[in-house]
Coordinates of C-alpha atoms and ligand atoms in Angstrom, one line a residue:
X6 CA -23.0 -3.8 22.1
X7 CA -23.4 0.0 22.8
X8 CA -23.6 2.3 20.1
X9 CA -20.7 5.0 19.8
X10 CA -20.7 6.5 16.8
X11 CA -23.4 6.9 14.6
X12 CA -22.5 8.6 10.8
X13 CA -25.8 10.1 9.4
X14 CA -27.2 11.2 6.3
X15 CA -24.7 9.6 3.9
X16 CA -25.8 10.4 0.4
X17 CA -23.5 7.5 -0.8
X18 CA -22.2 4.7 0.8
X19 CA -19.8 2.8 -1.8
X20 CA -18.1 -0.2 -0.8
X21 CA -17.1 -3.4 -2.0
X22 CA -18.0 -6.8 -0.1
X23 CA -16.7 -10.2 1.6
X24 CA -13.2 -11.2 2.3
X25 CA -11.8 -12.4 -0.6
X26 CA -9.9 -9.7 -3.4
X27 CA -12.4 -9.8 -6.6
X28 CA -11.3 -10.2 -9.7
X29 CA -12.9 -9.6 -13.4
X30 CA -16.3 -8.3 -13.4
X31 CA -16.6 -8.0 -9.5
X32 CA -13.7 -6.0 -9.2
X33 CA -16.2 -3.4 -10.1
X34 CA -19.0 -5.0 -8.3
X35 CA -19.0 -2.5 -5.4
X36 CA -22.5 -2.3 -3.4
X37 CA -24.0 1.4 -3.7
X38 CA -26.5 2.6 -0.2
X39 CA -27.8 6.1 -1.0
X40 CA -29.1 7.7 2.2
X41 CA -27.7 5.8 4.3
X42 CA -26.5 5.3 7.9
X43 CA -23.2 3.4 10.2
X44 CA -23.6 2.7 13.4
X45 CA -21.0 2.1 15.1
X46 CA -19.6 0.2 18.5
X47 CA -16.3 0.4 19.6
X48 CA -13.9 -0.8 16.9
X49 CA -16.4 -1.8 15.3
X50 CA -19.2 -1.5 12.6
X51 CA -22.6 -2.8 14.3
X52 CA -24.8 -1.8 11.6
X53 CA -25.8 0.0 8.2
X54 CA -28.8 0.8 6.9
X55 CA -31.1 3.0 4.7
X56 CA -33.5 5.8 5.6
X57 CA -33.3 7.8 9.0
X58 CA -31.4 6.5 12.0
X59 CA -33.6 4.4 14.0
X60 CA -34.8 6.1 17.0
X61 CA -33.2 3.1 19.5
X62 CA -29.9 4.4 18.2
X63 CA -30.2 8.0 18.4
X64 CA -31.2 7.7 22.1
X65 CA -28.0 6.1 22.9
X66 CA -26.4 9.0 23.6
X67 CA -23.8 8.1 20.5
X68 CA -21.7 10.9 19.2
X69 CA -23.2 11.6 15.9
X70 CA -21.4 12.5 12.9
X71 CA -23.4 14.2 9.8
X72 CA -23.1 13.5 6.9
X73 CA -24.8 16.4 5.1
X74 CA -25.3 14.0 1.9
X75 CA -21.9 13.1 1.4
X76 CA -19.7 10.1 0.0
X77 CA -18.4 7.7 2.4
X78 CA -15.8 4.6 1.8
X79 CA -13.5 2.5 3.6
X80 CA -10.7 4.1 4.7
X81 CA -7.8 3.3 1.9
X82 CA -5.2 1.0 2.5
X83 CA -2.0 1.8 0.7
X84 CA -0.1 -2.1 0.3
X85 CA 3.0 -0.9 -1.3
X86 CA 5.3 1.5 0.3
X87 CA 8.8 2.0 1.5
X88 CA 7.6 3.7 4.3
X89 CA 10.7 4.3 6.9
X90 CA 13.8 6.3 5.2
X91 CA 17.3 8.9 5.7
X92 CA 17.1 11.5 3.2
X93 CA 15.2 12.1 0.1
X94 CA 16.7 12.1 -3.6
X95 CA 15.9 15.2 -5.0
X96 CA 19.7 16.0 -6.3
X97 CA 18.5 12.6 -9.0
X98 CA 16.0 14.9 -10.4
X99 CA 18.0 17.0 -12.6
X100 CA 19.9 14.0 -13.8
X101 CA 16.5 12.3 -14.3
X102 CA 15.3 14.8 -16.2
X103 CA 18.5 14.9 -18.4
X104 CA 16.9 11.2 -19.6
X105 CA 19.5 9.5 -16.9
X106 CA 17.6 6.2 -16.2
X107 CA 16.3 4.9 -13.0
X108 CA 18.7 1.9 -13.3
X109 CA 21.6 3.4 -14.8
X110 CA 21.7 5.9 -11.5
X111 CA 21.3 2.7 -9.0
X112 CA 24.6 1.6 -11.1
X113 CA 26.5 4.2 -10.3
X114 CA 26.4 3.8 -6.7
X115 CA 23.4 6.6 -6.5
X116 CA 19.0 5.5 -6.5
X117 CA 18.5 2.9 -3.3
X118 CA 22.6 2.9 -2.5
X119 CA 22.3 6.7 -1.5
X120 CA 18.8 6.0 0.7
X121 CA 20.7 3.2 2.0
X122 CA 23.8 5.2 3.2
X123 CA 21.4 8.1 4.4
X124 CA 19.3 5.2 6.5
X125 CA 22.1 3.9 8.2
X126 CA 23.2 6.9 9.0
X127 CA 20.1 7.7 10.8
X128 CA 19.4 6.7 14.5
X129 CA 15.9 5.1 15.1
X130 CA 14.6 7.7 16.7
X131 CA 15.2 10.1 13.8
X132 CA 13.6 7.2 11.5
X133 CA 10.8 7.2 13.6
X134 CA 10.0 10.6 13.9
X135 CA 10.1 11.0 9.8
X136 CA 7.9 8.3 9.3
X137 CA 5.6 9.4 11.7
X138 CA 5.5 12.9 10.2
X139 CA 4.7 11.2 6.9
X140 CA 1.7 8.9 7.9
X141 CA 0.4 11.7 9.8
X142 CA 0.0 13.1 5.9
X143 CA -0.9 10.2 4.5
X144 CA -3.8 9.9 7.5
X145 CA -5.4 13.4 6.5
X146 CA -5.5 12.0 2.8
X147 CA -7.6 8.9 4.0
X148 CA -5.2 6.2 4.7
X149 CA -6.4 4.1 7.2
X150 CA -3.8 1.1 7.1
X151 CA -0.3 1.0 5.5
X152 CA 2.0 -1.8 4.4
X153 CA 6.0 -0.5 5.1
X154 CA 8.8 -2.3 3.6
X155 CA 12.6 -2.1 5.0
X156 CA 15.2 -2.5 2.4
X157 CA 17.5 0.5 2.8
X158 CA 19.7 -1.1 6.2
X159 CA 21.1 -4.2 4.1
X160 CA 23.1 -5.1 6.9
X161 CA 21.4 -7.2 9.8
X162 CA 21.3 -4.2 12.1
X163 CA 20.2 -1.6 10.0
X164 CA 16.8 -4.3 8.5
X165 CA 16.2 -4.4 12.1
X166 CA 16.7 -1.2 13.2
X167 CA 13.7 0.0 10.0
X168 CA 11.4 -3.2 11.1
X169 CA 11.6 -1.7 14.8
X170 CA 10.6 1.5 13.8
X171 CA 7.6 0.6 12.0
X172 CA 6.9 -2.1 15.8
X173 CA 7.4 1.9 17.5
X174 CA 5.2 3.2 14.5
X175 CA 2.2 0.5 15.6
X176 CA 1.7 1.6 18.9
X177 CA 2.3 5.8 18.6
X178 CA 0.2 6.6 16.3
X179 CA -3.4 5.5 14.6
X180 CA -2.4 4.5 11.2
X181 CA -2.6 0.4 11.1
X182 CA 0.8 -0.8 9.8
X183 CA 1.4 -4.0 8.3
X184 CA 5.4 -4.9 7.8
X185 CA 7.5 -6.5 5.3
X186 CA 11.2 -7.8 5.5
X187 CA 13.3 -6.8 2.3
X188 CA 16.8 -7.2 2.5
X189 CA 17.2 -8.3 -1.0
X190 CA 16.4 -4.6 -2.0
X191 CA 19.9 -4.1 -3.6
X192 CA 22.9 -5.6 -3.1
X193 CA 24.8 -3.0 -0.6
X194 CA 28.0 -2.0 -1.4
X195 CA 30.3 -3.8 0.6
X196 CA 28.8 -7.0 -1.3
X197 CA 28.9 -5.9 -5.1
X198 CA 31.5 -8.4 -6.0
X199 CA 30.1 -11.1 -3.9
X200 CA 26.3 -11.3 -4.3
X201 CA 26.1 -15.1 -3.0
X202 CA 28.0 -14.2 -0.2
X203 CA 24.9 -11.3 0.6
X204 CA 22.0 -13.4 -0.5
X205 CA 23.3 -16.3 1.9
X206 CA 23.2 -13.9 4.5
X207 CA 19.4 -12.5 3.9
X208 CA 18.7 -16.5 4.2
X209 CA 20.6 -18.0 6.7
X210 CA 20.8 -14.6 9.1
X211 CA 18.7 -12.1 8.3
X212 CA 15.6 -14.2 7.8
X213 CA 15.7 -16.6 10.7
X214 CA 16.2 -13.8 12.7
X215 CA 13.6 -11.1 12.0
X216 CA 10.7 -14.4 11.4
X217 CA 11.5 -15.6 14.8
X218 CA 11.1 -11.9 16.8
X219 CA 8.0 -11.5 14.5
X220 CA 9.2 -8.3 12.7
X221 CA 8.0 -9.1 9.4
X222 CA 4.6 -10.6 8.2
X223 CA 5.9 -10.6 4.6
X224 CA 8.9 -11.0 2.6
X225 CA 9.1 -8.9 -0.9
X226 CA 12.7 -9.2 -3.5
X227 CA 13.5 -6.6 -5.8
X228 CA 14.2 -9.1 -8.9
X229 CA 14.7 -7.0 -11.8
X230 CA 18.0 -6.2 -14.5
X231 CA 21.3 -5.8 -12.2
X232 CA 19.6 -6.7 -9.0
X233 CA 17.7 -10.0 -8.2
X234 CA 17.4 -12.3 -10.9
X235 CA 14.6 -14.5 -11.1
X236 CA 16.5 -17.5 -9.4
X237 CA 17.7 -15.3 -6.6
X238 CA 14.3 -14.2 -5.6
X239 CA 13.0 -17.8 -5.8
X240 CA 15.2 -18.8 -3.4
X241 CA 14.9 -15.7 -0.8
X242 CA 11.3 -16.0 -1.0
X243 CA 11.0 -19.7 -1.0
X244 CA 13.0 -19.7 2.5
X245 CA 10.8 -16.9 4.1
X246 CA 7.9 -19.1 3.2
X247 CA 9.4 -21.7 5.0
X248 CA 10.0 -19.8 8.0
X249 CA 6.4 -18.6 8.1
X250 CA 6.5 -15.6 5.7
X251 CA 4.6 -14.5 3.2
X252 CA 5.9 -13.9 -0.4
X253 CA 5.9 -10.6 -2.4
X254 CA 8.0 -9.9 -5.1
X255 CA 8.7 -6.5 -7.0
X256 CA 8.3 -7.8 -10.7
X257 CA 8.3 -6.6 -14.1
X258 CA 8.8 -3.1 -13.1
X259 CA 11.6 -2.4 -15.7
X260 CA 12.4 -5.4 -17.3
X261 CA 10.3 -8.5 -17.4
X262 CA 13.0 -11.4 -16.1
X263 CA 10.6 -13.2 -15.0
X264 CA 9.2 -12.1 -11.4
X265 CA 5.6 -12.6 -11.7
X266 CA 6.5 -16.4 -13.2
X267 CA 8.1 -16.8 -10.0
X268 CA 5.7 -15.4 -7.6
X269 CA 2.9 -17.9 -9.4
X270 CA 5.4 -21.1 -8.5
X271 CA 5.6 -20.2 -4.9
X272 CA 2.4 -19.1 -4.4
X273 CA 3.1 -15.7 -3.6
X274 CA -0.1 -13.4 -2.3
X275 CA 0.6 -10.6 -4.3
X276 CA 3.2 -9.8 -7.5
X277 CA 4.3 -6.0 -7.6
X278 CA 4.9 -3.0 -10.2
X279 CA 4.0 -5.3 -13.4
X280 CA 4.6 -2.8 -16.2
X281 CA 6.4 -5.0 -18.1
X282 CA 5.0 -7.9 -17.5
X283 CA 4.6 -10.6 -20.7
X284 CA 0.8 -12.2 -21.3
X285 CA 2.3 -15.0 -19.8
X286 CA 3.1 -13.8 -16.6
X287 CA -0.2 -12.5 -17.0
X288 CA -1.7 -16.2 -17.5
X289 CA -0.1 -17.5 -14.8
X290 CA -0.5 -15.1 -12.3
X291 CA -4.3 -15.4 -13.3
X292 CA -3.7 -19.4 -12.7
X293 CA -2.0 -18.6 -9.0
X294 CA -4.8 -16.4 -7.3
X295 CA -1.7 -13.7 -6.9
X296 CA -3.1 -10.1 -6.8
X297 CA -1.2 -7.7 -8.6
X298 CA -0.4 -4.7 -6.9
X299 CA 0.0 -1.8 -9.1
X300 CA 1.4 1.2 -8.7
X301 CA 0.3 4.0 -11.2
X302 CA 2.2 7.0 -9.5
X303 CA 5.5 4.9 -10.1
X304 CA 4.6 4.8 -13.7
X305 CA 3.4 8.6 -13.8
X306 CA 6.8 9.8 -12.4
X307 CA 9.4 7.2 -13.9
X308 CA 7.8 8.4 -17.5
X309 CA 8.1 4.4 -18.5
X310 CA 4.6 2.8 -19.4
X311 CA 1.7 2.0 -17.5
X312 CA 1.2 -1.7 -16.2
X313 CA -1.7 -3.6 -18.4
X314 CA -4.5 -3.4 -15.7
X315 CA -7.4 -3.4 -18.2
X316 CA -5.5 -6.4 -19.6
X317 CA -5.6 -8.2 -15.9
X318 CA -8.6 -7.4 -15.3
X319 CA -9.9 -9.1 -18.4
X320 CA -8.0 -12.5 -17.6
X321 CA -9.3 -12.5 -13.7
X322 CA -6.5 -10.9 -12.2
X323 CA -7.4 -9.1 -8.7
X324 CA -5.8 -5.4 -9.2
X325 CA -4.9 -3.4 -6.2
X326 CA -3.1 -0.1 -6.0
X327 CA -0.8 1.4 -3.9
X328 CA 1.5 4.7 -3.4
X329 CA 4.9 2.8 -3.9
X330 CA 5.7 5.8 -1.6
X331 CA 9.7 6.0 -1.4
X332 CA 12.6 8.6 -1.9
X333 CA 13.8 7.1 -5.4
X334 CA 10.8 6.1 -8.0
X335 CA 7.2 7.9 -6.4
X336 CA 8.2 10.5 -3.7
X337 CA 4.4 10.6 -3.5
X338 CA 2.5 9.6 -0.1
X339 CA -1.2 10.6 -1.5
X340 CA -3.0 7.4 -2.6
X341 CA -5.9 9.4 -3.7
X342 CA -3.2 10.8 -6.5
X343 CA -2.5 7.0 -7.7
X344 CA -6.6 6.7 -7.8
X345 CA -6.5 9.2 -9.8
X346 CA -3.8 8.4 -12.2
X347 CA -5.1 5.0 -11.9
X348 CA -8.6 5.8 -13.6
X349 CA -7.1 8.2 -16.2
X350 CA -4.3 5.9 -17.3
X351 CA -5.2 2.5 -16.5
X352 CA -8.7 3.4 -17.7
X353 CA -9.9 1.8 -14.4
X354 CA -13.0 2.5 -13.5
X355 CA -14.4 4.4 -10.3
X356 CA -15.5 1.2 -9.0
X357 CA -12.7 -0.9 -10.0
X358 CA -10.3 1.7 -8.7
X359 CA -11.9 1.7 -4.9
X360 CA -11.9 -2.1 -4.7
X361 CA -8.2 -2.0 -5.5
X362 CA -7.6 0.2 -2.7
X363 CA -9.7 -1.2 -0.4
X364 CA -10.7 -4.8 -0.2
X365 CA -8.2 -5.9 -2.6
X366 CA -5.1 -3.7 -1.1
X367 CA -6.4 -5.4 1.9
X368 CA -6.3 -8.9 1.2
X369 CA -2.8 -8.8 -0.5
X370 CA -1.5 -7.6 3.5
X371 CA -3.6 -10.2 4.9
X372 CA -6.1 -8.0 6.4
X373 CA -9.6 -8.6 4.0
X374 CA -10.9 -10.2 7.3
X375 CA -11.0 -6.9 9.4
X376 CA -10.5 -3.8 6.9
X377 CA -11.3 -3.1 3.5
X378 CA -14.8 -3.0 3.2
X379 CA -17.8 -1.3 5.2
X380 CA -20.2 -4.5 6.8
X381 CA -21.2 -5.3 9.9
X382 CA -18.4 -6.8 12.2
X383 CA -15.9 -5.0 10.1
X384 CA -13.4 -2.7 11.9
X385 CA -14.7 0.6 11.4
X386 CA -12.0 2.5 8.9
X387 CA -14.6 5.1 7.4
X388 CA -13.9 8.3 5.7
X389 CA -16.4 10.7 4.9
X390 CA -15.3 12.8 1.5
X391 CA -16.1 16.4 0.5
X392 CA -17.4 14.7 -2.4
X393 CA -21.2 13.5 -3.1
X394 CA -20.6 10.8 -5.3
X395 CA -17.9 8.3 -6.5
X396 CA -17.5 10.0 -9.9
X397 CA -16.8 13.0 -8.1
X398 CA -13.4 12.2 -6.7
X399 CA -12.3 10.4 -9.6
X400 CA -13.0 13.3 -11.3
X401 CA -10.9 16.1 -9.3
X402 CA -7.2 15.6 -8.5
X403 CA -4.9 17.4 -6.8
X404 CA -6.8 18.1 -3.7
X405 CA -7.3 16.4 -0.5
X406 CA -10.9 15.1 -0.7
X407 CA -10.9 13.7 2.4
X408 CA -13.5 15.5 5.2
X409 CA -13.3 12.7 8.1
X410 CA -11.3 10.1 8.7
X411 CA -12.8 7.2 11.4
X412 CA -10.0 4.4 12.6
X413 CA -11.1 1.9 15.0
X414 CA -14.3 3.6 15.4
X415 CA -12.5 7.0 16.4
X416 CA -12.8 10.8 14.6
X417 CA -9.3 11.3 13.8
X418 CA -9.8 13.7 11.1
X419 CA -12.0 16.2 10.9
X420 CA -12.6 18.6 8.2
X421 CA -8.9 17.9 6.7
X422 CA -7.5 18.5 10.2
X423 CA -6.0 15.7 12.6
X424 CA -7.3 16.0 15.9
Ligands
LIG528 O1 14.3 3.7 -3.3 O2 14.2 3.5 -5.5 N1 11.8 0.5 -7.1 N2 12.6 0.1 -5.2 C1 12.2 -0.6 -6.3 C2 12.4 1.4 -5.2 C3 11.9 1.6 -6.5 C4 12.6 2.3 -4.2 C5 13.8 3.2 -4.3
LIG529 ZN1 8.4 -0.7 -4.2

């Protein structure tokens, strides 16, 4: 295979290895190259190695990219976000900041219900273009692949109508996009005094439907106090499994009711949010092989706790983390903000912290096998930081690090700019 791009003079190439999401001590196990080079073929990664750029490859006649000594990752995958939305909430803040909760404001008809009626009120075109104006943002600050969840339609049109927006999203722009069906968000208004009547039609309309057009990869349930109860989410997710889905589950984020129990039973590849999760949801996530995606900037601007991560970590729990990006809980799109949040409040560790976004966010959206790690015959998702080291951009917040993003191979980004 020809050589097309060639990145020299890393200082520091940090990475984690393999396929599978590590857990324990090899969540921090990341593989270090100082001075180092990626050569690069197409899509893909055709080589890395140490020292000077062997002279075979510099004759190519491959674009090269220096370096100058700096850090360079895979590009960050962000597996939890609510990516495709009418509105934003900002009228909640002062209300918020009154001490209203997060649950008492969903009660009164306000939180998800008003990005629901905002959502349907929206055509797709307008739903497209927003979302495309945030992962254009969310590109510059390094993320390379994004997992988007529906869940403000609730009604069979409108689930649709956000799944085809993120099917647009896939082909109009370079940010990879990974999609999950949740319909069991909140119950919608016109249900509130018949919740059976709603949850039998996320399973017997909603579902069929959107597994058999291939919408969704995934299928994720709010179950939490006033929403989904434990049961409830059982059964949504055990009949998306059946249809070919994959289950997710947003658990423990407020009250513990037993979500992460649930997503052990069935298997489920990832449990979500987890800040109130007991030791023995804990245990028997552990037991499942579930990673647990968490979401530190959720935490940071809800004011309510952090999720245990030093805690999972110790019982072999593979941590990711994610944005949670959405108009309610994190209006946040930067994932390099939840790093950060995630090493000074989680106590994670630099290392730990870029396995979570990379090889671990990967394998809990099904994509270990192609992104989430720099190796040869990997898809080449590379950024190059204004950063030399890892410390470095642990260490400063509130910035975009980012110098280069490379997706599929391509320059996309260049000195913080999107070309
Ligand atoms: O719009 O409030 N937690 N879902 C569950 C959210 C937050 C998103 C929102
Ligand atoms: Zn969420």
């Amino acid at each position: 295979m020809k050589p097309t791009l060639i990145i020299k003079n890393i200082g520091a190439l940090a990475t984690p290895t393999g396929n599978a999401p590590k857990a324990g001590e090899l969540q921090g196990a990341i593989e270090l190259i100082r001075d180092s080079y990626i050569v690069i073929a197409g899509q893909e990664i055709l080589e890395i190695g140490s020292g000077e750029v062997p002279p075979r490859f510099v004759k190519s006649g491959a674009e090269i990219l220096d370096a100058r000594g700096a850090l360079v990752t895979p590009g960050l995958v962000d597996a939890h976000t609510h990516l495709v939305f009418g509105g934003w909430r900002e009228h909640e803040l002062a209300d918020k900041l009154r001490g209203v909760s997060y649950l008492d404001i969903l009660k009164r008809g306000g939180g998800i219900l008003s990005t629901v009626a905002a959502t349907r009120a929206a055509t797709q075109d307008e739903l497209t273009a927003k979302a495309k104006a945030a992962l254009c943002e969310m590109l510059a600050l390094g993320t390379t692949t994004c997992e988007a969840k529906s869940g403000y339609g609730l009604t069979p049109d409108d689930e649709v109508k956000q799944l085809n927006v993120v099917k647009r999203l896939k082909g109009e722009q370079p940010v990879e996009l990974v999609s999950t069906f949740m319909g069991a968000h909140a119950v919608p208004g016109e249900y509130m005094d018949d919740k059976e009547a709603y949850i039998s039609l996320i399973i017997d309309a909603m579902l069929p439907y959107i597994a058999e057009r291939g919408l969704a990869e995934y299928c994720d349930v709010f179950c939490e106090t006033a929403v989904f109860s434990a049961l409830e989410a059982e059964r949504i997710l055990s009949a998306a499994q059946k249809l070919g889905l994959g289950a997710k589950i947003h658990a423990d984020e407020i009250d513990a009711i037993g979500g992460s129990e649930v997503a052990a039973e069935l298997g489920a590849v990832s449990a979500e949010h987890l800040i109130a999760i007991t030791e023995n949801g804990m245990d028997m996530l552990a037991h499942s092989g579930a990673i647990a995606v968490l979401l530190p900037a959720t935490s940071f601007y809800l004011g309510k706790g952090y999720a245990p991560a030093r805690r999972m970590i110790e019982k072999g729990i593979p941590v990711a983390v994610a944005s949670d990006f959405n108009p309610g809980s994190t209006p946040n799109l930067s994932l390099q903000l939840a790093m950060n949040i995630a090493c000074y409040k989680y106590l994670l560790t630099p290392e730990e912290t870029l396995t979570a976004v990379t090889l671990n966010a990967a394998a809990s959206i099904g994509r270990s096998h192609t992104v989430g790690t720099l190796e040869c015959g990997k898809q080449a998702d590379i950024l190059v930081w204004n950063a030399p080291n890892l410390d470095m951009i642990f260490y400063r917040y509130g910035s975009n690090q980012v110098k280069n993003v490379i997706k599929k191979g391509k320059i996309i980004v260049s000195e913080g700019r999107i070309l």
